[in-house]
Short mmCIF file of C-alpha atoms (C1' of nucleotides) in Angstrom, two decimals:
data_model
loop_
_atom_site.label_atom_id
_atom_site.label_comp_id
_atom_site.label_asym_id
_atom_site.label_seq_id
_atom_site.Cartn_x
_atom_site.Cartn_y
_atom_site.Cartn_z
CA MET N 235 4.74 6.69 13.67
CA GLU N 236 7.81 8.80 12.40
CA GLN N 237 8.84 5.78 10.69
CA SER N 238 6.82 4.62 8.86
CA VAL N 239 6.46 7.56 7.13
CA HIS N 240 9.55 6.99 6.71
CA TYR N 241 8.88 4.05 4.88
CA LEU N 242 6.28 4.95 2.95
CA VAL N 243 8.69 8.15 1.47
CA LEU N 244 10.95 5.26 0.40
CA LEU N 245 8.61 3.33 -0.86
CA ARG N 246 7.42 5.77 -2.55
CA ARG N 247 11.63 6.83 -4.16
CA PHE N 248 11.75 3.15 -4.75
CA SER N 249 8.16 3.14 -6.61
CA CYS N 250 9.65 5.54 -9.04
CA ARG N 251 13.08 4.79 -8.90
CA LEU N 252 11.09 1.16 -10.26
CA CYS N 253 9.63 2.72 -13.15
CA SER N 254 12.33 4.41 -14.48
CA GLU N 255 15.17 2.28 -14.23
CA LEU N 256 13.29 -0.96 -13.79
CA SER N 257 11.79 -1.03 -17.51
CA GLU N 258 15.14 0.61 -18.99
CA GLU N 259 16.86 -2.69 -18.18
CA VAL N 260 14.33 -5.35 -18.82
CA GLY N 261 12.77 -3.62 -21.01
CA GLY N 262 9.32 -3.59 -19.15
CA ILE N 263 6.73 -0.49 -19.20
CA TRP N 264 4.28 1.06 -16.28
CA ASP N 265 2.07 2.74 -18.75
CA SER N 266 -0.83 -0.32 -19.29
CA ALA N 267 -1.53 2.14 -22.34
CA LEU N 268 1.23 0.46 -23.88
CA VAL N 269 1.63 -2.76 -23.40
CA SER N 270 2.59 -4.40 -26.48
CA ALA N 271 0.65 -7.15 -27.75
CA LEU N 272 0.63 -10.59 -26.74
CA THR N 273 0.03 -13.39 -29.58
CA GLU N 274 -3.26 -15.04 -29.22
CA ASP N 275 -2.94 -18.52 -27.94
CA TRP N 276 -4.72 -17.01 -24.66
CA SER N 277 -8.60 -17.76 -26.27
CA ASN N 278 -7.00 -21.78 -26.48
CA GLN N 279 -6.05 -21.91 -23.28
CA VAL N 280 -8.48 -19.98 -21.75
CA GLN N 281 -10.93 -22.77 -23.00
CA ASN N 282 -8.73 -25.15 -22.79
CA THR N 283 -9.25 -24.32 -18.78
CA GLY N 284 -12.11 -23.27 -19.27
CA GLU N 285 -11.60 -20.23 -17.29
CA MET N 286 -13.45 -17.39 -18.78
CA PRO N 287 -12.46 -13.94 -17.37
CA THR N 288 -14.76 -11.46 -18.49
CA PHE N 289 -15.07 -7.62 -18.45
CA TRP N 290 -18.57 -6.07 -18.67
CA LEU N 291 -19.68 -2.77 -19.91
CA VAL N 292 -21.29 -0.68 -17.04
CA SER N 293 -23.51 1.97 -17.88
CA GLU N 294 -22.41 5.12 -15.52
CA ASP N 295 -26.00 6.42 -15.99
CA GLU N 296 -27.89 2.56 -14.75
CA SER N 297 -29.60 3.44 -18.00
CA HIS N 298 -29.71 -0.87 -18.78
CA LYS N 299 -27.95 -3.48 -17.68
CA PRO N 300 -24.01 -4.11 -18.09
CA ILE N 301 -22.82 -5.73 -21.46
CA GLN N 302 -20.82 -8.81 -21.03
CA LEU N 303 -17.42 -8.51 -23.35
CA LEU N 304 -16.35 -11.94 -23.75
CA HIS N 305 -12.93 -12.31 -24.52
CA TYR N 306 -11.28 -11.34 -27.91
CA HIS N 307 -14.59 -11.25 -28.93
CA THR N 308 -15.76 -8.18 -31.39
CA HIS N 309 -18.90 -5.64 -29.32
CA THR N 310 -20.75 -3.61 -31.68
CA LEU N 311 -22.76 -1.13 -30.06
CA GLY N 312 -24.10 2.53 -30.77
CA ARG N 313 -27.35 4.07 -31.38
CA GLY N 314 -30.14 0.92 -30.56
CA PRO N 315 -32.37 -1.31 -27.46
CA GLU N 316 -28.80 -2.54 -26.05
CA THR N 317 -27.36 0.63 -24.56
CA ARG N 318 -31.18 2.83 -25.15
CA ILE N 319 -29.34 5.36 -26.56
CA LYS N 320 -31.00 6.80 -28.59
CA ASP N 321 -29.69 10.06 -29.55
CA GLN N 322 -29.81 10.50 -33.34
CA LYS N 323 -26.28 11.41 -33.53
CA CYS N 324 -25.08 8.61 -32.57
CA SER N 325 -24.82 5.77 -35.08
CA ARG N 326 -26.18 1.84 -34.31
CA GLN N 327 -23.10 0.64 -35.60
CA GLN N 328 -20.82 3.75 -33.03
CA VAL N 329 -18.18 1.40 -31.27
CA GLU N 330 -16.29 -1.91 -31.61
CA LEU N 331 -14.87 -3.40 -28.98
CA ARG N 332 -12.40 -6.18 -28.35
CA ALA N 333 -11.74 -7.23 -24.97
CA ASP N 334 -8.05 -8.31 -23.85
CA CYS N 335 -9.48 -9.57 -20.13
CA ASN N 336 -5.66 -10.96 -19.56
CA ARG N 337 -3.88 -7.88 -20.12
CA GLY N 338 -6.36 -6.18 -18.74
CA PHE N 339 -8.13 -3.60 -21.58
CA VAL N 340 -10.46 -3.08 -24.25
CA THR N 341 -9.28 -2.02 -27.54
CA VAL N 342 -12.45 1.09 -28.88
CA LYS N 343 -12.86 1.45 -31.89
CA GLN N 344 -15.01 4.36 -33.46
CA LEU N 345 -16.80 3.54 -36.24
CA GLY N 346 -19.33 6.17 -35.89
CA SER N 347 -18.92 9.57 -37.77
CA ASN N 348 -19.18 11.71 -34.30
CA PRO N 349 -17.40 11.48 -31.87
CA THR N 350 -15.98 8.62 -29.38
CA SER N 351 -13.89 9.22 -26.62
CA VAL N 352 -11.91 7.58 -23.80
CA ASP N 353 -11.70 10.12 -20.96
CA ASP N 354 -10.54 13.30 -22.63
CA VAL N 355 -9.54 11.23 -26.06
CA VAL N 356 -11.73 11.16 -28.86
CA VAL N 357 -11.27 8.03 -30.79
CA GLY N 358 -11.71 9.26 -34.19
CA LYS N 359 -13.65 7.77 -37.00
CA GLY N 360 -11.64 4.49 -38.14
CA ASN N 361 -9.13 5.13 -35.15
CA GLN N 362 -8.54 2.89 -31.98
CA VAL N 363 -8.11 2.44 -28.64
CA THR N 364 -7.63 1.46 -24.89
CA PHE N 365 -10.09 0.99 -22.14
CA LYS N 366 -9.17 0.65 -19.47
CA PRO N 367 -11.24 -0.09 -15.73
CA GLY N 368 -11.15 3.46 -13.82
CA GLN N 369 -11.69 5.39 -17.23
CA LYS N 370 -14.44 6.68 -18.75
CA LEU N 371 -16.01 5.45 -22.65
CA TYR N 372 -18.09 8.57 -23.69
CA MET N 373 -19.93 7.08 -26.62
CA VAL N 374 -20.77 9.92 -28.57
CA ASN N 375 -20.90 13.46 -28.46
CA ARG N 376 -19.44 13.03 -24.40
CA LEU N 377 -22.31 12.39 -23.71
CA TYR N 378 -23.40 8.06 -22.00
CA PRO N 379 -19.98 7.38 -19.95
CA TYR N 380 -18.95 3.75 -19.59
CA THR N 381 -16.96 2.33 -16.94
CA LEU N 382 -15.57 -1.53 -16.94
CA GLN N 383 -15.57 -3.90 -14.63
CA PHE N 384 -13.95 -7.54 -14.45
CA ARG N 385 -14.56 -10.46 -12.77
CA GLU N 386 -14.35 -14.08 -13.99
CA GLU N 387 -16.94 -15.82 -15.38
CA SER N 388 -17.65 -18.66 -13.88
CA THR N 389 -19.45 -20.27 -16.12
CA PRO N 390 -17.82 -21.18 -19.16
CA GLY N 391 -19.48 -20.62 -22.92
CA GLY N 392 -21.34 -18.00 -20.87
CA ALA N 393 -24.45 -16.48 -19.08
CA SER N 394 -27.27 -15.66 -20.54
CA GLU N 395 -27.41 -11.87 -20.50
CA GLU N 396 -30.46 -11.84 -17.88
CA LYS N 397 -28.72 -13.40 -15.39
CA SER N 398 -25.17 -12.02 -16.19
CA ARG N 399 -25.12 -8.91 -13.20
CA PRO N 400 -21.50 -7.80 -12.52
CA MET N 401 -20.70 -8.42 -8.97
CA LYS N 402 -18.54 -8.13 -5.77
CA ARG N 403 -15.33 -9.32 -6.16
CA PRO N 404 -14.16 -9.37 -2.60
CA HIS N 405 -11.03 -9.73 -3.15
CA GLN N 406 -10.90 -6.30 -5.28
CA ARG N 407 -11.18 -5.11 -2.31
CA ASP N 408 -7.30 -3.49 -1.35
CA ALA N 409 -5.78 -3.53 2.54
CA HIS N 410 -6.71 0.37 2.55
CA GLU N 411 -10.42 -0.78 2.06
CA GLU N 412 -10.24 -2.24 5.43
CA LYS N 413 -9.52 -1.29 9.07
CA ASP N 414 -7.00 0.61 6.28
CA GLU N 415 -5.06 3.44 8.11
CA ASP N 416 -3.86 0.19 11.28
CA LYS N 417 -3.28 -1.75 7.94
CA GLU N 418 -1.24 0.47 6.04
CA LYS N 419 1.84 0.58 9.08
CA SER N 420 1.20 -2.13 11.03
CA CYS N 421 1.50 -4.65 7.35
CA ARG N 422 4.48 -1.38 6.52
CA VAL N 423 3.91 -1.93 3.06
CA SER N 424 1.68 1.29 1.57
CA ALA N 425 -1.63 0.32 -0.43
CA PRO N 426 -1.89 2.16 -3.72
CA SER N 427 -4.10 4.92 -3.63
CA CYS N 428 -6.63 3.87 -5.80
CA SER N 429 -8.58 6.35 -7.57
CA ASN N 430 -10.13 3.11 -9.68
CA SER N 431 -13.33 3.43 -8.36
CA ALA N 432 -14.88 2.14 -11.50
CA ALA N 433 -13.31 -0.86 -10.79
CA ARG N 434 -14.19 -1.60 -6.77
CA PRO N 435 -16.21 -3.53 -5.40
CA GLU N 436 -20.21 -3.56 -4.90
CA LYS N 437 -20.30 -2.19 -1.45
CA THR N 438 -24.03 -4.65 -1.45
CA HIS N 439 -24.28 -8.24 -2.68
CA THR N 440 -28.10 -8.44 -3.97
CA PRO N 441 -30.22 -11.33 -4.55
CA GLU N 442 -30.13 -11.06 -8.24
CA MET N 443 -26.57 -11.04 -8.56
CA GLU N 444 -24.84 -14.14 -9.21
CA PRO N 445 -22.64 -15.47 -6.27
CA ALA N 446 -19.07 -13.28 -5.86
CA ALA N 447 -15.74 -14.85 -8.48
CA HIS N 448 -13.98 -17.04 -5.33
CA TRP N 449 -10.99 -16.60 -3.40
CA SER N 450 -8.49 -18.46 -4.83
CA GLN N 451 -9.07 -16.20 -8.17
CA GLY N 452 -8.47 -13.17 -6.48
CA LEU N 453 -5.01 -13.18 -7.53
CA LYS N 454 -5.88 -12.73 -11.39
CA VAL N 455 -8.24 -9.93 -10.65
CA SER N 456 -5.21 -8.30 -8.81
CA MET N 457 -3.16 -9.07 -11.35
CA GLN N 458 -5.68 -6.77 -13.92
CA ASP N 459 -6.19 -3.88 -11.47
CA PRO N 460 -4.11 -1.15 -12.73
CA ASN N 461 -3.81 0.43 -8.49
CA MET N 462 -2.24 -3.29 -7.53
CA GLN N 463 0.38 -2.79 -10.06
CA VAL N 464 3.96 -1.93 -9.12
CA TYR N 465 5.44 -2.98 -13.23
CA LYS N 466 4.56 -4.69 -16.44
CA ASP N 467 5.49 -5.90 -19.36
CA GLU N 468 4.66 -8.23 -22.58
CA LYS N 469 5.46 -10.60 -20.51
CA VAL N 470 4.52 -10.39 -16.71
CA VAL N 471 3.10 -7.95 -14.25
CA VAL N 472 4.66 -7.52 -10.47
CA ILE N 473 1.94 -6.88 -7.62
CA LYS N 474 2.62 -6.54 -4.50
CA ASP N 475 1.33 -9.23 -1.90
CA LYS N 476 -1.62 -7.24 -0.54
CA TYR N 477 -0.97 -9.29 3.06
CA PRO N 478 2.84 -9.36 2.89
CA LYS N 479 4.39 -11.86 5.31
CA ALA N 480 7.82 -9.63 5.03
CA ARG N 481 8.87 -6.17 4.80
CA TYR N 482 9.04 -6.78 0.55
CA HIS N 483 6.61 -9.22 -0.59
CA TRP N 484 6.39 -9.34 -4.80
CA LEU N 485 4.07 -11.32 -6.18
CA VAL N 486 5.65 -12.49 -10.11
CA LEU N 487 2.56 -13.12 -12.14
CA PRO N 488 3.14 -14.17 -16.54
CA TRP N 489 -0.13 -12.59 -18.32
CA ASP N 490 -0.49 -16.27 -19.93
CA SER N 491 -2.89 -17.79 -17.28
CA ILE N 492 -1.19 -20.58 -16.58
CA SER N 493 -3.36 -22.59 -13.13
CA SER N 494 -0.13 -24.18 -11.29
CA LEU N 495 3.42 -25.70 -11.44
CA LYS N 496 1.39 -28.82 -12.86
CA ALA N 497 0.55 -26.48 -15.95
CA LEU N 498 4.49 -25.93 -16.62
CA ARG N 499 5.50 -27.11 -19.99
CA PRO N 500 8.90 -27.08 -21.82
CA GLU N 501 7.41 -24.08 -23.78
CA HIS N 502 7.08 -21.99 -20.38
CA MET N 503 10.88 -22.18 -19.96
CA GLU N 504 11.68 -19.28 -21.04
CA LEU N 505 9.12 -17.09 -19.21
CA LEU N 506 10.25 -19.22 -15.98
CA LYS N 507 13.38 -17.50 -16.54
CA HIS N 508 12.51 -14.20 -17.73
CA MET N 509 9.86 -14.25 -14.40
CA GLN N 510 12.98 -15.24 -11.75
CA ARG N 511 15.11 -12.75 -13.77
CA VAL N 512 12.73 -9.39 -13.45
CA GLY N 513 11.84 -10.53 -9.34
CA ASP N 514 15.71 -10.19 -9.36
CA ARG N 515 15.40 -6.97 -10.84
CA MET N 516 13.21 -5.96 -7.76
CA VAL N 517 15.05 -7.49 -5.21
CA GLN N 518 17.93 -5.30 -6.98
CA GLN N 519 16.47 -1.74 -7.29
CA CYS N 520 14.95 -2.81 -3.69
CA PRO N 521 16.13 0.31 -1.17
CA SER N 522 17.53 -2.51 1.87
CA SER N 523 18.07 -5.61 -0.76
CA THR N 524 21.89 -5.01 0.94
CA LYS N 525 20.99 -5.19 4.39
CA LEU N 526 18.03 -7.44 3.82
CA HIS N 527 18.01 -11.67 1.67
CA PHE N 528 16.05 -12.45 -0.40
CA ARG N 529 14.53 -15.45 -1.42
CA LEU N 530 12.27 -16.26 -5.64
CA GLY N 531 10.20 -19.61 -5.18
CA TYR N 532 6.79 -20.76 -5.81
CA HIS N 533 4.74 -21.88 -3.12
CA ALA N 534 4.81 -25.64 -3.95
CA ILE N 535 0.28 -26.26 -2.82
CA PRO N 536 -0.99 -22.59 -3.47
CA SER N 537 -3.96 -21.19 -2.20
CA MET N 538 -4.52 -18.58 -5.16
CA SER N 539 -4.60 -20.06 -8.68
CA HIS N 540 -2.29 -18.61 -11.35
CA VAL N 541 0.93 -19.47 -10.70
CA HIS N 542 2.77 -16.91 -8.95
CA LEU N 543 6.46 -16.31 -7.94
CA HIS N 544 7.18 -14.81 -4.39
CA VAL N 545 9.34 -12.25 -4.26
CA ILE N 546 10.38 -12.20 -0.59
CA SER N 547 12.59 -10.57 1.66
CA GLN N 548 13.93 -12.90 5.67
CA ASP N 549 12.60 -10.72 7.71
CA PHE N 550 9.92 -11.78 7.79
CA ASP N 551 8.65 -8.46 9.81
CA SER N 552 5.20 -8.87 8.86
CA PRO N 553 1.90 -8.59 11.21
CA CYS N 554 0.71 -10.23 8.45
CA LEU N 555 2.67 -13.22 9.06
CA LYS N 556 0.05 -14.99 12.02
CA ASN N 557 0.04 -18.42 11.98
CA LYS N 558 1.89 -21.92 11.39
CA LYS N 559 1.07 -22.34 7.38
CA HIS N 560 2.31 -18.11 6.82
CA TRP N 561 5.37 -19.21 8.58
CA ASN N 562 5.75 -22.55 7.15
CA SER N 563 4.58 -22.54 3.55
CA PHE N 564 7.88 -19.84 3.76
CA THR N 565 10.79 -22.42 5.51
CA THR N 566 10.05 -24.99 4.53
CA ASP N 567 10.66 -27.22 1.50
CA TYR N 568 6.29 -26.34 0.71
CA PHE N 569 8.92 -23.29 -0.88
CA ILE N 570 10.04 -24.22 -3.85
CA GLU N 571 13.41 -22.20 -5.19
CA SER N 572 12.77 -20.47 -8.49
CA GLN N 573 16.15 -22.49 -9.85
CA ASP N 574 14.39 -25.00 -8.74
CA VAL N 575 11.26 -25.12 -10.54
CA ILE N 576 13.35 -24.00 -14.26
CA ALA N 577 15.86 -26.84 -12.97
CA MET N 578 13.22 -29.60 -12.78
CA LEU N 579 11.71 -28.56 -15.83
CA GLU N 580 14.16 -28.73 -17.59
CA ARG N 581 15.79 -31.99 -16.48
CA ASP N 582 11.66 -33.33 -17.02
CA GLY N 583 9.70 -31.39 -18.58
CA ARG N 584 7.01 -30.94 -16.07
CA VAL N 585 6.89 -29.55 -12.66
CA SER N 586 6.08 -32.31 -10.04
CA VAL N 587 4.95 -31.44 -5.92
CA LYS N 588 6.42 -34.73 -3.41
CA ASP N 589 3.18 -36.51 -1.87
CA GLY N 590 3.25 -35.02 1.86
CA THR N 591 3.95 -31.99 0.90
CA SER N 592 1.36 -30.58 2.27
CA GLU N 593 2.43 -32.01 5.82
CA LEU N 594 4.75 -29.68 5.34
CA LEU N 595 2.82 -27.13 6.84
CA LYS N 596 2.17 -28.85 9.88
CA LEU N 597 5.33 -29.16 11.11
CA PRO N 598 6.93 -27.71 14.37
CA LEU N 599 8.48 -24.05 14.02
CA ARG N 600 11.46 -23.11 13.54
CA CYS N 601 14.03 -20.33 13.38
CA HIS N 602 15.18 -20.08 9.41
CA VAL N 603 18.26 -18.82 10.60
CA CYS N 604 20.00 -20.79 13.26
CA HIS N 605 16.61 -23.70 13.30
CA LYS N 606 16.04 -23.18 16.89
CA GLU N 607 11.97 -24.69 17.52
CA GLN N 608 9.72 -21.83 18.82
CA SER N 609 6.54 -23.05 20.93
CA THR N 610 4.72 -20.07 19.16
CA ILE N 611 3.70 -17.58 16.63
CA PRO N 612 5.08 -14.32 19.22
CA LYS N 613 7.68 -16.30 20.80
CA LEU N 614 8.82 -17.05 17.23
CA LYS N 615 8.46 -13.61 15.92
CA GLU N 616 10.07 -12.27 18.86
CA HIS N 617 12.72 -14.77 18.52
CA ILE N 618 13.31 -13.88 14.60
CA ARG N 619 13.78 -9.98 15.80
CA VAL N 620 17.37 -11.04 17.15
CA HIS N 621 18.98 -12.29 13.49
CA LEU N 622 17.46 -8.99 13.14
CA LEU N 623 18.99 -7.03 14.87
CA SER N 624 22.12 -8.94 14.26
"C1'" DG Z 1249 -5.88 -16.91 0.57
"C1'" DT Z 1250 -8.18 -14.64 5.14
"C1'" DT Z 1251 -11.68 -13.81 8.93
"C1'" DC Z 1252 -13.87 -15.20 13.13
"C1'" DT Z 1253 -14.13 -18.01 16.94
"C1'" DA Z 1254 -14.37 -21.95 20.13
"C1'" DG Z 1255 -11.68 -24.40 22.82
"C1'" DA Z 1256 -7.06 -25.61 24.31
"C1'" DA Z 1257 -3.35 -24.30 26.14
"C1'" DC Z 1258 -1.37 -21.54 29.34
"C1'" DG T 306 -8.75 -15.39 33.76
"C1'" DT T 307 -5.44 -14.53 29.12
"C1'" DT T 308 -3.58 -16.68 24.32
"C1'" DC T 309 -2.57 -19.21 20.64
"C1'" DT T 310 -4.54 -22.31 17.71
"C1'" DA T 311 -6.76 -24.68 14.59
"C1'" DG T 312 -10.55 -25.39 11.60
"C1'" DA T 313 -15.03 -24.27 9.24
"C1'" DA T 314 -16.98 -20.43 6.83
"C1'" DC T 315 -16.07 -17.37 3.72
#
DNA sequence: GTTCTAGAAC
DNA sequence: GTTCTAGAAC
């Protein structure tokens, strides 16, 4: 217990250091409001991939159905049937909203004369501010509060308003929402505290709701969640793996929507190099970087959509590491080093995965240090402790 | 990706 | 009997 507390204290100090030092080193930032603008290429990529992440503007007092805010579409709102606001102080065109689903915020421009605000910040006529999950938008005079919810829209082109309701998002559930305390202690990586009630999933699933987003889309949700983000800059975001397979296990994800290694093209080279640099920095800033060995790489056939670079310490000391698939995905050629992916892209212009790679997950359990075969996961975990202590 | 659990392995 | 795995379901 004492050790866990100590560990958490270290982590918090580490996070603070990361905030200042890492930002300096790689030009990254920690306040998502400061994220600089990306190009509009993303919009095209979304259309090409058929993936349509969208925000939903949710009336806090549930006076009307949530309003879908499609990526890069402008939405003018104010007094009228859509919001059911009848207050004369509210203009019919009170605000213009523009969602950037990839970077996780909506731009709010005040068009009306009376003040629109986001939390305590008054936008001001003609001005615009960012609005993120966890914040509250007050349409006018600190009245008519709204929150943002984010989810993947599974029907490209957009669902009709009638059937489009925010749904529960299982992968937005944080570790601390399930058997919280035990998990936090046992996984040795503290889940960040979540004050973002607006972005939390619905607890119940009513018949009129659409089915939940597929689990494989979970990273796209997590990477947008400010409570999950450990680092971010204009190109990438880093989150802690929700089910870490070692004492330190981060994921570096590009803001650009790249579904898998297969989708990588030469134009992604600089992005991949940047992802590796950020991963390297994560390691360098880690208080245990001198004691633990780290590897940076990609799963050849990842379960989760959206390219993500694993930055993982090689202790594999985690209760979340439970089965052969977990083990072999990090200790066989199923795990492709970041530098090898970059080299392959440089050489071939593509990243290919060898036939039979999925079979690597079924290989016998073998210690990653001494290569001795172990019969079961519990025995393997007992065995690797020996290397950890030596 | 995780959880759950039947049944294999011990 | 218990432990552990592997496949289904999510």
